[in-house]
mmCIF file with all atom_site columns, C-alpha atoms and ligand atoms in Angstrom:
data_model
loop_
_atom_site.group_PDB
_atom_site.id
_atom_site.type_symbol
_atom_site.label_atom_id
_atom_site.label_alt_id
_atom_site.label_comp_id
_atom_site.label_asym_id
_atom_site.label_entity_id
_atom_site.label_seq_id
_atom_site.pdbx_PDB_ins_code
_atom_site.Cartn_x
_atom_site.Cartn_y
_atom_site.Cartn_z
_atom_site.occupancy
_atom_site.B_iso_or_equiv
_atom_site.pdbx_formal_charge
_atom_site.auth_seq_id
_atom_site.auth_comp_id
_atom_site.auth_asym_id
_atom_site.auth_atom_id
_atom_site.pdbx_PDB_model_num
ATOM   1   C  CA  . UNK P 1 1   ? 0.000   0.000  0.000   1.00 0.00 ? 1   UNK P CA  1
ATOM   2   C  CA  . UNK P 1 2   ? 1.399   3.327  -1.054  1.00 0.00 ? 2   UNK P CA  1
ATOM   3   C  CA  . UNK P 1 3   ? -0.034  5.880  1.339   1.00 0.00 ? 3   UNK P CA  1
ATOM   4   C  CA  . UNK P 1 4   ? 1.467   8.680  -0.736  1.00 0.00 ? 4   UNK P CA  1
ATOM   5   C  CA  . UNK P 1 5   ? -1.484  8.351  -3.119  1.00 0.00 ? 5   UNK P CA  1
ATOM   6   C  CA  . UNK P 1 6   ? -3.550  10.076 -0.405  1.00 0.00 ? 6   UNK P CA  1
ATOM   7   C  CA  . UNK P 1 7   ? -1.313  13.166 -0.353  1.00 0.00 ? 7   UNK P CA  1
ATOM   8   C  CA  . UNK P 1 8   ? -2.306  16.157 -2.464  1.00 0.00 ? 8   UNK P CA  1
ATOM   9   C  CA  . UNK P 1 9   ? 1.328   16.964 -3.070  1.00 0.00 ? 9   UNK P CA  1
ATOM   10  C  CA  . UNK P 1 10  ? 1.897   13.531 -4.631  1.00 0.00 ? 10  UNK P CA  1
ATOM   11  C  CA  . UNK P 1 11  ? -0.876  13.856 -7.232  1.00 0.00 ? 11  UNK P CA  1
ATOM   12  C  CA  . UNK P 1 12  ? 0.252   14.039 -10.884 1.00 0.00 ? 12  UNK P CA  1
ATOM   13  C  CA  . UNK P 1 13  ? 0.516   17.646 -12.050 1.00 0.00 ? 13  UNK P CA  1
ATOM   14  C  CA  . UNK P 1 14  ? 0.478   19.050 -8.498  1.00 0.00 ? 14  UNK P CA  1
ATOM   15  C  CA  . UNK P 1 15  ? 1.176   22.796 -8.364  1.00 0.00 ? 15  UNK P CA  1
ATOM   16  C  CA  . UNK P 1 16  ? 1.207   24.288 -4.865  1.00 0.00 ? 16  UNK P CA  1
ATOM   17  C  CA  . UNK P 1 17  ? -0.238  27.683 -5.777  1.00 0.00 ? 17  UNK P CA  1
ATOM   18  C  CA  . UNK P 1 18  ? -3.069  26.122 -7.811  1.00 0.00 ? 18  UNK P CA  1
ATOM   19  C  CA  . UNK P 1 19  ? -3.827  23.712 -4.981  1.00 0.00 ? 19  UNK P CA  1
ATOM   20  C  CA  . UNK P 1 20  ? -4.093  26.658 -2.592  1.00 0.00 ? 20  UNK P CA  1
ATOM   21  C  CA  . UNK P 1 21  ? -6.637  28.362 -4.860  1.00 0.00 ? 21  UNK P CA  1
ATOM   22  C  CA  . UNK P 1 22  ? -8.689  25.157 -4.927  1.00 0.00 ? 22  UNK P CA  1
ATOM   23  C  CA  . UNK P 1 23  ? -8.684  24.958 -1.126  1.00 0.00 ? 23  UNK P CA  1
ATOM   24  C  CA  . UNK P 1 24  ? -9.934  28.542 -0.822  1.00 0.00 ? 24  UNK P CA  1
ATOM   25  C  CA  . UNK P 1 25  ? -12.866 27.661 -3.078  1.00 0.00 ? 25  UNK P CA  1
ATOM   26  C  CA  . UNK P 1 26  ? -13.663 24.364 -1.374  1.00 0.00 ? 26  UNK P CA  1
ATOM   27  C  CA  . UNK P 1 27  ? -14.504 25.821 2.053   1.00 0.00 ? 27  UNK P CA  1
ATOM   28  C  CA  . UNK P 1 28  ? -15.852 29.340 2.790   1.00 0.00 ? 28  UNK P CA  1
ATOM   29  C  CA  . UNK P 1 29  ? -13.994 29.368 6.111   1.00 0.00 ? 29  UNK P CA  1
ATOM   30  C  CA  . UNK P 1 30  ? -13.741 32.773 7.720   1.00 0.00 ? 30  UNK P CA  1
ATOM   31  C  CA  . UNK P 1 31  ? -13.952 32.248 11.471  1.00 0.00 ? 31  UNK P CA  1
ATOM   32  C  CA  . UNK P 1 32  ? -11.713 30.170 13.706  1.00 0.00 ? 32  UNK P CA  1
ATOM   33  C  CA  . UNK P 1 33  ? -13.331 29.342 17.054  1.00 0.00 ? 33  UNK P CA  1
ATOM   34  C  CA  . UNK P 1 34  ? -10.966 28.291 19.838  1.00 0.00 ? 34  UNK P CA  1
ATOM   35  C  CA  . UNK P 1 35  ? -12.603 26.527 22.771  1.00 0.00 ? 35  UNK P CA  1
ATOM   36  C  CA  . UNK P 1 36  ? -12.146 23.867 25.441  1.00 0.00 ? 36  UNK P CA  1
ATOM   37  C  CA  . UNK P 1 37  ? -12.081 20.109 24.932  1.00 0.00 ? 37  UNK P CA  1
ATOM   38  C  CA  . UNK P 1 38  ? -14.549 19.676 27.824  1.00 0.00 ? 38  UNK P CA  1
ATOM   39  C  CA  . UNK P 1 39  ? -17.300 17.437 26.318  1.00 0.00 ? 39  UNK P CA  1
ATOM   40  C  CA  . UNK P 1 40  ? -19.949 19.762 27.811  1.00 0.00 ? 40  UNK P CA  1
ATOM   41  C  CA  . UNK P 1 41  ? -18.578 22.571 25.660  1.00 0.00 ? 41  UNK P CA  1
ATOM   42  C  CA  . UNK P 1 42  ? -19.272 20.779 22.377  1.00 0.00 ? 42  UNK P CA  1
ATOM   43  C  CA  . UNK P 1 43  ? -22.021 23.206 21.315  1.00 0.00 ? 43  UNK P CA  1
ATOM   44  C  CA  . UNK P 1 44  ? -19.793 26.290 21.448  1.00 0.00 ? 44  UNK P CA  1
ATOM   45  C  CA  . UNK P 1 45  ? -19.276 26.566 17.657  1.00 0.00 ? 45  UNK P CA  1
ATOM   46  C  CA  . UNK P 1 46  ? -23.053 26.217 17.152  1.00 0.00 ? 46  UNK P CA  1
ATOM   47  C  CA  . UNK P 1 47  ? -23.621 29.040 19.669  1.00 0.00 ? 47  UNK P CA  1
ATOM   48  C  CA  . UNK P 1 48  ? -21.020 31.222 17.929  1.00 0.00 ? 48  UNK P CA  1
ATOM   49  C  CA  . UNK P 1 49  ? -22.706 30.568 14.556  1.00 0.00 ? 49  UNK P CA  1
ATOM   50  C  CA  . UNK P 1 50  ? -25.993 31.808 16.062  1.00 0.00 ? 50  UNK P CA  1
ATOM   51  C  CA  . UNK P 1 51  ? -24.395 34.845 17.718  1.00 0.00 ? 51  UNK P CA  1
ATOM   52  C  CA  . UNK P 1 52  ? -22.420 36.047 14.683  1.00 0.00 ? 52  UNK P CA  1
ATOM   53  C  CA  . UNK P 1 53  ? -24.331 37.075 11.577  1.00 0.00 ? 53  UNK P CA  1
ATOM   54  C  CA  . UNK P 1 54  ? -23.636 35.037 8.460   1.00 0.00 ? 54  UNK P CA  1
ATOM   55  C  CA  . UNK P 1 55  ? -21.789 32.179 10.122  1.00 0.00 ? 55  UNK P CA  1
ATOM   56  C  CA  . UNK P 1 56  ? -22.614 28.575 9.218   1.00 0.00 ? 56  UNK P CA  1
ATOM   57  C  CA  . UNK P 1 57  ? -21.846 25.579 11.455  1.00 0.00 ? 57  UNK P CA  1
ATOM   58  C  CA  . UNK P 1 58  ? -21.582 22.652 10.996  1.00 0.00 ? 58  UNK P CA  1
ATOM   59  C  CA  . UNK P 1 59  ? -22.855 23.172 7.429   1.00 0.00 ? 59  UNK P CA  1
ATOM   60  C  CA  . UNK P 1 60  ? -22.923 20.421 4.812   1.00 0.00 ? 60  UNK P CA  1
ATOM   61  C  CA  . UNK P 1 61  ? -20.191 18.189 3.446   1.00 0.00 ? 61  UNK P CA  1
ATOM   62  C  CA  . UNK P 1 62  ? -20.151 18.328 -0.353  1.00 0.00 ? 62  UNK P CA  1
ATOM   63  C  CA  . UNK P 1 63  ? -19.442 15.127 -2.337  1.00 0.00 ? 63  UNK P CA  1
ATOM   64  C  CA  . UNK P 1 64  ? -18.288 14.731 -5.932  1.00 0.00 ? 64  UNK P CA  1
ATOM   65  C  CA  . UNK P 1 65  ? -19.896 12.294 -8.403  1.00 0.00 ? 65  UNK P CA  1
ATOM   66  C  CA  . UNK P 1 66  ? -17.624 9.540  -7.115  1.00 0.00 ? 66  UNK P CA  1
ATOM   67  C  CA  . UNK P 1 67  ? -18.883 10.019 -3.546  1.00 0.00 ? 67  UNK P CA  1
ATOM   68  C  CA  . UNK P 1 68  ? -15.659 11.572 -2.349  1.00 0.00 ? 68  UNK P CA  1
ATOM   69  C  CA  . UNK P 1 69  ? -15.814 14.365 0.215   1.00 0.00 ? 69  UNK P CA  1
ATOM   70  C  CA  . UNK P 1 70  ? -14.396 17.406 -1.550  1.00 0.00 ? 70  UNK P CA  1
ATOM   71  C  CA  . UNK P 1 71  ? -15.763 20.502 0.213   1.00 0.00 ? 71  UNK P CA  1
ATOM   72  C  CA  . UNK P 1 72  ? -18.004 21.938 2.933   1.00 0.00 ? 72  UNK P CA  1
ATOM   73  C  CA  . UNK P 1 73  ? -20.363 24.893 3.416   1.00 0.00 ? 73  UNK P CA  1
ATOM   74  C  CA  . UNK P 1 74  ? -19.166 25.675 6.950   1.00 0.00 ? 74  UNK P CA  1
ATOM   75  C  CA  . UNK P 1 75  ? -17.690 29.086 7.733   1.00 0.00 ? 75  UNK P CA  1
ATOM   76  C  CA  . UNK P 1 76  ? -16.370 28.053 11.162  1.00 0.00 ? 76  UNK P CA  1
ATOM   77  C  CA  . UNK P 1 77  ? -13.331 25.969 12.006  1.00 0.00 ? 77  UNK P CA  1
ATOM   78  C  CA  . UNK P 1 78  ? -13.179 24.711 15.583  1.00 0.00 ? 78  UNK P CA  1
ATOM   79  C  CA  . UNK P 1 79  ? -9.839  24.485 17.349  1.00 0.00 ? 79  UNK P CA  1
ATOM   80  C  CA  . UNK P 1 80  ? -10.424 22.407 20.470  1.00 0.00 ? 80  UNK P CA  1
ATOM   81  C  CA  . UNK P 1 81  ? -7.786  22.648 23.210  1.00 0.00 ? 81  UNK P CA  1
ATOM   82  C  CA  . UNK P 1 82  ? -7.519  22.542 27.004  1.00 0.00 ? 82  UNK P CA  1
ATOM   83  C  CA  . UNK P 1 83  ? -9.346  25.547 28.466  1.00 0.00 ? 83  UNK P CA  1
ATOM   84  C  CA  . UNK P 1 84  ? -9.697  27.113 25.007  1.00 0.00 ? 84  UNK P CA  1
ATOM   85  C  CA  . UNK P 1 85  ? -6.366  28.834 25.606  1.00 0.00 ? 85  UNK P CA  1
ATOM   86  C  CA  . UNK P 1 86  ? -4.875  30.684 22.652  1.00 0.00 ? 86  UNK P CA  1
ATOM   87  C  CA  . UNK P 1 87  ? -1.350  29.346 23.056  1.00 0.00 ? 87  UNK P CA  1
ATOM   88  C  CA  . UNK P 1 88  ? -2.408  25.952 21.686  1.00 0.00 ? 88  UNK P CA  1
ATOM   89  C  CA  . UNK P 1 89  ? -4.102  27.426 18.625  1.00 0.00 ? 89  UNK P CA  1
ATOM   90  C  CA  . UNK P 1 90  ? -1.420  29.725 17.180  1.00 0.00 ? 90  UNK P CA  1
ATOM   91  C  CA  . UNK P 1 91  ? -0.123  27.406 14.460  1.00 0.00 ? 91  UNK P CA  1
ATOM   92  C  CA  . UNK P 1 92  ? -3.675  26.481 13.423  1.00 0.00 ? 92  UNK P CA  1
ATOM   93  C  CA  . UNK P 1 93  ? -4.468  30.172 12.870  1.00 0.00 ? 93  UNK P CA  1
ATOM   94  C  CA  . UNK P 1 94  ? -1.510  30.549 10.506  1.00 0.00 ? 94  UNK P CA  1
ATOM   95  C  CA  . UNK P 1 95  ? -2.385  27.391 8.570   1.00 0.00 ? 95  UNK P CA  1
ATOM   96  C  CA  . UNK P 1 96  ? -6.079  28.357 8.318   1.00 0.00 ? 96  UNK P CA  1
ATOM   97  C  CA  . UNK P 1 97  ? -5.071  31.750 6.939   1.00 0.00 ? 97  UNK P CA  1
ATOM   98  C  CA  . UNK P 1 98  ? -2.795  30.152 4.349   1.00 0.00 ? 98  UNK P CA  1
ATOM   99  C  CA  . UNK P 1 99  ? -5.293  27.594 3.092   1.00 0.00 ? 99  UNK P CA  1
ATOM   100 C  CA  . UNK P 1 100 ? -8.598  29.418 3.410   1.00 0.00 ? 100 UNK P CA  1
ATOM   101 C  CA  . UNK P 1 101 ? -8.139  33.025 4.536   1.00 0.00 ? 101 UNK P CA  1
ATOM   102 C  CA  . UNK P 1 102 ? -9.782  34.068 7.811   1.00 0.00 ? 102 UNK P CA  1
ATOM   103 C  CA  . UNK P 1 103 ? -11.702 37.159 8.954   1.00 0.00 ? 103 UNK P CA  1
ATOM   104 C  CA  . UNK P 1 104 ? -12.403 36.420 12.625  1.00 0.00 ? 104 UNK P CA  1
ATOM   105 C  CA  . UNK P 1 105 ? -10.805 34.677 15.558  1.00 0.00 ? 105 UNK P CA  1
ATOM   106 C  CA  . UNK P 1 106 ? -13.186 33.846 18.402  1.00 0.00 ? 106 UNK P CA  1
ATOM   107 C  CA  . UNK P 1 107 ? -11.804 32.696 21.748  1.00 0.00 ? 107 UNK P CA  1
ATOM   108 C  CA  . UNK P 1 108 ? -14.390 31.090 24.024  1.00 0.00 ? 108 UNK P CA  1
ATOM   109 C  CA  . UNK P 1 109 ? -13.784 30.181 27.652  1.00 0.00 ? 109 UNK P CA  1
ATOM   110 C  CA  . UNK P 1 110 ? -16.584 28.511 29.600  1.00 0.00 ? 110 UNK P CA  1
ATOM   111 C  CA  . UNK P 1 111 ? -18.062 28.477 33.104  1.00 0.00 ? 111 UNK P CA  1
ATOM   112 C  CA  . UNK P 1 112 ? -16.927 25.719 35.467  1.00 0.00 ? 112 UNK P CA  1
ATOM   113 C  CA  . UNK P 1 113 ? -13.936 24.989 33.231  1.00 0.00 ? 113 UNK P CA  1
ATOM   114 C  CA  . UNK P 1 114 ? -11.485 22.383 34.498  1.00 0.00 ? 114 UNK P CA  1
ATOM   115 C  CA  . UNK P 1 115 ? -8.755  24.945 33.837  1.00 0.00 ? 115 UNK P CA  1
ATOM   116 C  CA  . UNK P 1 116 ? -10.132 26.944 36.809  1.00 0.00 ? 116 UNK P CA  1
ATOM   117 C  CA  . UNK P 1 117 ? -9.747  23.931 39.120  1.00 0.00 ? 117 UNK P CA  1
ATOM   118 C  CA  . UNK P 1 118 ? -5.954  24.060 39.438  1.00 0.00 ? 118 UNK P CA  1
ATOM   119 C  CA  . UNK P 1 119 ? -3.052  26.498 39.508  1.00 0.00 ? 119 UNK P CA  1
ATOM   120 C  CA  . UNK P 1 120 ? 0.092   26.466 37.349  1.00 0.00 ? 120 UNK P CA  1
ATOM   121 C  CA  . UNK P 1 121 ? 2.122   25.759 40.490  1.00 0.00 ? 121 UNK P CA  1
ATOM   122 C  CA  . UNK P 1 122 ? -0.148  22.870 41.481  1.00 0.00 ? 122 UNK P CA  1
ATOM   123 C  CA  . UNK P 1 123 ? 0.105   21.294 38.044  1.00 0.00 ? 123 UNK P CA  1
ATOM   124 C  CA  . UNK P 1 124 ? 3.883   21.647 37.885  1.00 0.00 ? 124 UNK P CA  1
ATOM   125 C  CA  . UNK P 1 125 ? 4.332   20.195 41.396  1.00 0.00 ? 125 UNK P CA  1
ATOM   126 C  CA  . UNK P 1 126 ? 2.018   17.244 40.695  1.00 0.00 ? 126 UNK P CA  1
ATOM   127 C  CA  . UNK P 1 127 ? 3.770   16.450 37.405  1.00 0.00 ? 127 UNK P CA  1
ATOM   128 C  CA  . UNK P 1 128 ? 7.079   16.483 39.189  1.00 0.00 ? 128 UNK P CA  1
ATOM   129 C  CA  . UNK P 1 129 ? 5.814   14.111 41.889  1.00 0.00 ? 129 UNK P CA  1
ATOM   130 C  CA  . UNK P 1 130 ? 3.939   11.753 39.577  1.00 0.00 ? 130 UNK P CA  1
ATOM   131 C  CA  . UNK P 1 131 ? 6.181   11.729 36.499  1.00 0.00 ? 131 UNK P CA  1
ATOM   132 C  CA  . UNK P 1 132 ? 9.524   12.722 38.005  1.00 0.00 ? 132 UNK P CA  1
ATOM   133 C  CA  . UNK P 1 133 ? 9.910   15.443 35.402  1.00 0.00 ? 133 UNK P CA  1
ATOM   134 C  CA  . UNK P 1 134 ? 10.362  19.188 35.930  1.00 0.00 ? 134 UNK P CA  1
ATOM   135 C  CA  . UNK P 1 135 ? 8.167   21.061 33.450  1.00 0.00 ? 135 UNK P CA  1
ATOM   136 C  CA  . UNK P 1 136 ? 8.402   24.413 35.238  1.00 0.00 ? 136 UNK P CA  1
ATOM   137 C  CA  . UNK P 1 137 ? 10.131  26.034 32.242  1.00 0.00 ? 137 UNK P CA  1
ATOM   138 C  CA  . UNK P 1 138 ? 7.939   24.365 29.615  1.00 0.00 ? 138 UNK P CA  1
ATOM   139 C  CA  . UNK P 1 139 ? 4.956   26.730 29.518  1.00 0.00 ? 139 UNK P CA  1
ATOM   140 C  CA  . UNK P 1 140 ? 4.350   30.366 30.300  1.00 0.00 ? 140 UNK P CA  1
ATOM   141 C  CA  . UNK P 1 141 ? 2.574   30.282 33.703  1.00 0.00 ? 141 UNK P CA  1
ATOM   142 C  CA  . UNK P 1 142 ? -0.252  32.524 32.533  1.00 0.00 ? 142 UNK P CA  1
ATOM   143 C  CA  . UNK P 1 143 ? -1.179  30.097 29.736  1.00 0.00 ? 143 UNK P CA  1
ATOM   144 C  CA  . UNK P 1 144 ? -1.542  26.958 31.858  1.00 0.00 ? 144 UNK P CA  1
ATOM   145 C  CA  . UNK P 1 145 ? -4.719  27.459 33.903  1.00 0.00 ? 145 UNK P CA  1
ATOM   146 C  CA  . UNK P 1 146 ? -7.517  30.039 34.190  1.00 0.00 ? 146 UNK P CA  1
ATOM   147 C  CA  . UNK P 1 147 ? -7.491  32.197 37.344  1.00 0.00 ? 147 UNK P CA  1
ATOM   148 C  CA  . UNK P 1 148 ? -10.265 34.541 36.205  1.00 0.00 ? 148 UNK P CA  1
ATOM   149 C  CA  . UNK P 1 149 ? -12.154 34.709 32.942  1.00 0.00 ? 149 UNK P CA  1
ATOM   150 C  CA  . UNK P 1 150 ? -11.737 38.366 32.186  1.00 0.00 ? 150 UNK P CA  1
ATOM   151 C  CA  . UNK P 1 151 ? -7.946  38.094 32.483  1.00 0.00 ? 151 UNK P CA  1
ATOM   152 C  CA  . UNK P 1 152 ? -7.744  34.864 30.493  1.00 0.00 ? 152 UNK P CA  1
ATOM   153 C  CA  . UNK P 1 153 ? -9.886  36.208 27.652  1.00 0.00 ? 153 UNK P CA  1
ATOM   154 C  CA  . UNK P 1 154 ? -8.025  39.517 27.564  1.00 0.00 ? 154 UNK P CA  1
ATOM   155 C  CA  . UNK P 1 155 ? -4.692  37.730 27.572  1.00 0.00 ? 155 UNK P CA  1
ATOM   156 C  CA  . UNK P 1 156 ? -5.674  35.268 24.844  1.00 0.00 ? 156 UNK P CA  1
ATOM   157 C  CA  . UNK P 1 157 ? -7.206  37.842 22.484  1.00 0.00 ? 157 UNK P CA  1
ATOM   158 C  CA  . UNK P 1 158 ? -4.102  40.003 22.979  1.00 0.00 ? 158 UNK P CA  1
ATOM   159 C  CA  . UNK P 1 159 ? -1.825  37.011 22.326  1.00 0.00 ? 159 UNK P CA  1
ATOM   160 C  CA  . UNK P 1 160 ? -3.569  36.409 18.986  1.00 0.00 ? 160 UNK P CA  1
ATOM   161 C  CA  . UNK P 1 161 ? -3.363  40.101 18.085  1.00 0.00 ? 161 UNK P CA  1
ATOM   162 C  CA  . UNK P 1 162 ? 0.337   40.361 18.858  1.00 0.00 ? 162 UNK P CA  1
ATOM   163 C  CA  . UNK P 1 163 ? 1.317   37.020 17.311  1.00 0.00 ? 163 UNK P CA  1
ATOM   164 C  CA  . UNK P 1 164 ? 3.318   37.389 14.082  1.00 0.00 ? 164 UNK P CA  1
ATOM   165 C  CA  . UNK P 1 165 ? 1.521   34.412 12.570  1.00 0.00 ? 165 UNK P CA  1
ATOM   166 C  CA  . UNK P 1 166 ? -1.913  36.075 12.895  1.00 0.00 ? 166 UNK P CA  1
ATOM   167 C  CA  . UNK P 1 167 ? -3.138  37.902 9.761   1.00 0.00 ? 167 UNK P CA  1
ATOM   168 C  CA  . UNK P 1 168 ? -3.398  41.657 10.423  1.00 0.00 ? 168 UNK P CA  1
ATOM   169 C  CA  . UNK P 1 169 ? -6.925  42.187 9.138   1.00 0.00 ? 169 UNK P CA  1
ATOM   170 C  CA  . UNK P 1 170 ? -8.809  39.814 11.462  1.00 0.00 ? 170 UNK P CA  1
ATOM   171 C  CA  . UNK P 1 171 ? -11.345 40.844 14.078  1.00 0.00 ? 171 UNK P CA  1
ATOM   172 C  CA  . UNK P 1 172 ? -10.793 39.097 17.397  1.00 0.00 ? 172 UNK P CA  1
ATOM   173 C  CA  . UNK P 1 173 ? -13.481 38.326 19.966  1.00 0.00 ? 173 UNK P CA  1
ATOM   174 C  CA  . UNK P 1 174 ? -13.453 36.840 23.461  1.00 0.00 ? 174 UNK P CA  1
ATOM   175 C  CA  . UNK P 1 175 ? -16.622 35.225 24.795  1.00 0.00 ? 175 UNK P CA  1
ATOM   176 C  CA  . UNK P 1 176 ? -17.619 33.491 27.998  1.00 0.00 ? 176 UNK P CA  1
ATOM   177 C  CA  . UNK P 1 177 ? -19.920 30.489 27.407  1.00 0.00 ? 177 UNK P CA  1
ATOM   178 C  CA  . UNK P 1 178 ? -22.313 29.461 30.160  1.00 0.00 ? 178 UNK P CA  1
ATOM   179 C  CA  . UNK P 1 179 ? -22.023 25.673 30.186  1.00 0.00 ? 179 UNK P CA  1
ATOM   180 C  CA  . UNK P 1 180 ? -25.552 25.238 31.614  1.00 0.00 ? 180 UNK P CA  1
ATOM   181 C  CA  . UNK P 1 181 ? -27.598 27.783 29.658  1.00 0.00 ? 181 UNK P CA  1
ATOM   182 C  CA  . UNK P 1 182 ? -25.287 27.760 26.585  1.00 0.00 ? 182 UNK P CA  1
ATOM   183 C  CA  . UNK P 1 183 ? -25.486 31.576 26.502  1.00 0.00 ? 183 UNK P CA  1
ATOM   184 C  CA  . UNK P 1 184 ? -22.502 33.544 25.179  1.00 0.00 ? 184 UNK P CA  1
ATOM   185 C  CA  . UNK P 1 185 ? -21.372 36.810 26.779  1.00 0.00 ? 185 UNK P CA  1
ATOM   186 C  CA  . UNK P 1 186 ? -19.050 39.062 24.799  1.00 0.00 ? 186 UNK P CA  1
ATOM   187 C  CA  . UNK P 1 187 ? -16.100 40.103 26.980  1.00 0.00 ? 187 UNK P CA  1
ATOM   188 C  CA  . UNK P 1 188 ? -13.529 41.356 24.449  1.00 0.00 ? 188 UNK P CA  1
ATOM   189 C  CA  . UNK P 1 189 ? -14.082 42.899 21.028  1.00 0.00 ? 189 UNK P CA  1
ATOM   190 C  CA  . UNK P 1 190 ? -10.888 43.812 19.159  1.00 0.00 ? 190 UNK P CA  1
ATOM   191 C  CA  . UNK P 1 191 ? -11.602 44.951 15.621  1.00 0.00 ? 191 UNK P CA  1
ATOM   192 C  CA  . UNK P 1 192 ? -8.825  45.137 13.035  1.00 0.00 ? 192 UNK P CA  1
ATOM   193 C  CA  . UNK P 1 193 ? -7.142  48.547 13.091  1.00 0.00 ? 193 UNK P CA  1
ATOM   194 C  CA  . UNK P 1 194 ? -7.548  49.176 9.374   1.00 0.00 ? 194 UNK P CA  1
ATOM   195 C  CA  . UNK P 1 195 ? -10.373 48.473 6.972   1.00 0.00 ? 195 UNK P CA  1
ATOM   196 C  CA  . UNK P 1 196 ? -10.257 45.545 4.591   1.00 0.00 ? 196 UNK P CA  1
HETATM 197 ZN ZN1 . LIG C 2 .   ? -12.954 23.675 30.002  1.00 0.00 ? 201 LIG C ZN1 1
#
């Protein structure tokens, strides 16, 4: 079995720039939604689609005549990480921009998040005890847990804005999601400094 036959770059006549154009047409992606991997938070992209005009999620998968999945109508790409913290989503933002072009980044933290149940110090100490490994220099302390939601959302939206790998013309939003009512509250709104 030659698994290379599944790689776009191994197709006969592959041209990177043409492939990129095809990707942009295949999915009308414009909004990356970063949220927590807590299973109770699974409806966050649906809630964002309702809250933001013109967004579609999950949309429809489009098949070609041969039954292959070739596109989608969704406008939202979920990036699901612990606590919905921005640090884990940075590379995905850059790749999404390259392949599809993005207009919005939405960071969503949620009530009763596991990330509010521990401190960076507690996690580092426990890892040391249980795994015998010192990870105290591995992560920026302020990206590990959530001490309060306003600070975490402000920090994460700012991190996206200041990151070199974020496109300059995106609008960035920070929401708190109520895990029980599934209501979204806008905490940070950071519009792009110049018009598109
Ligand atoms: Zn969570």
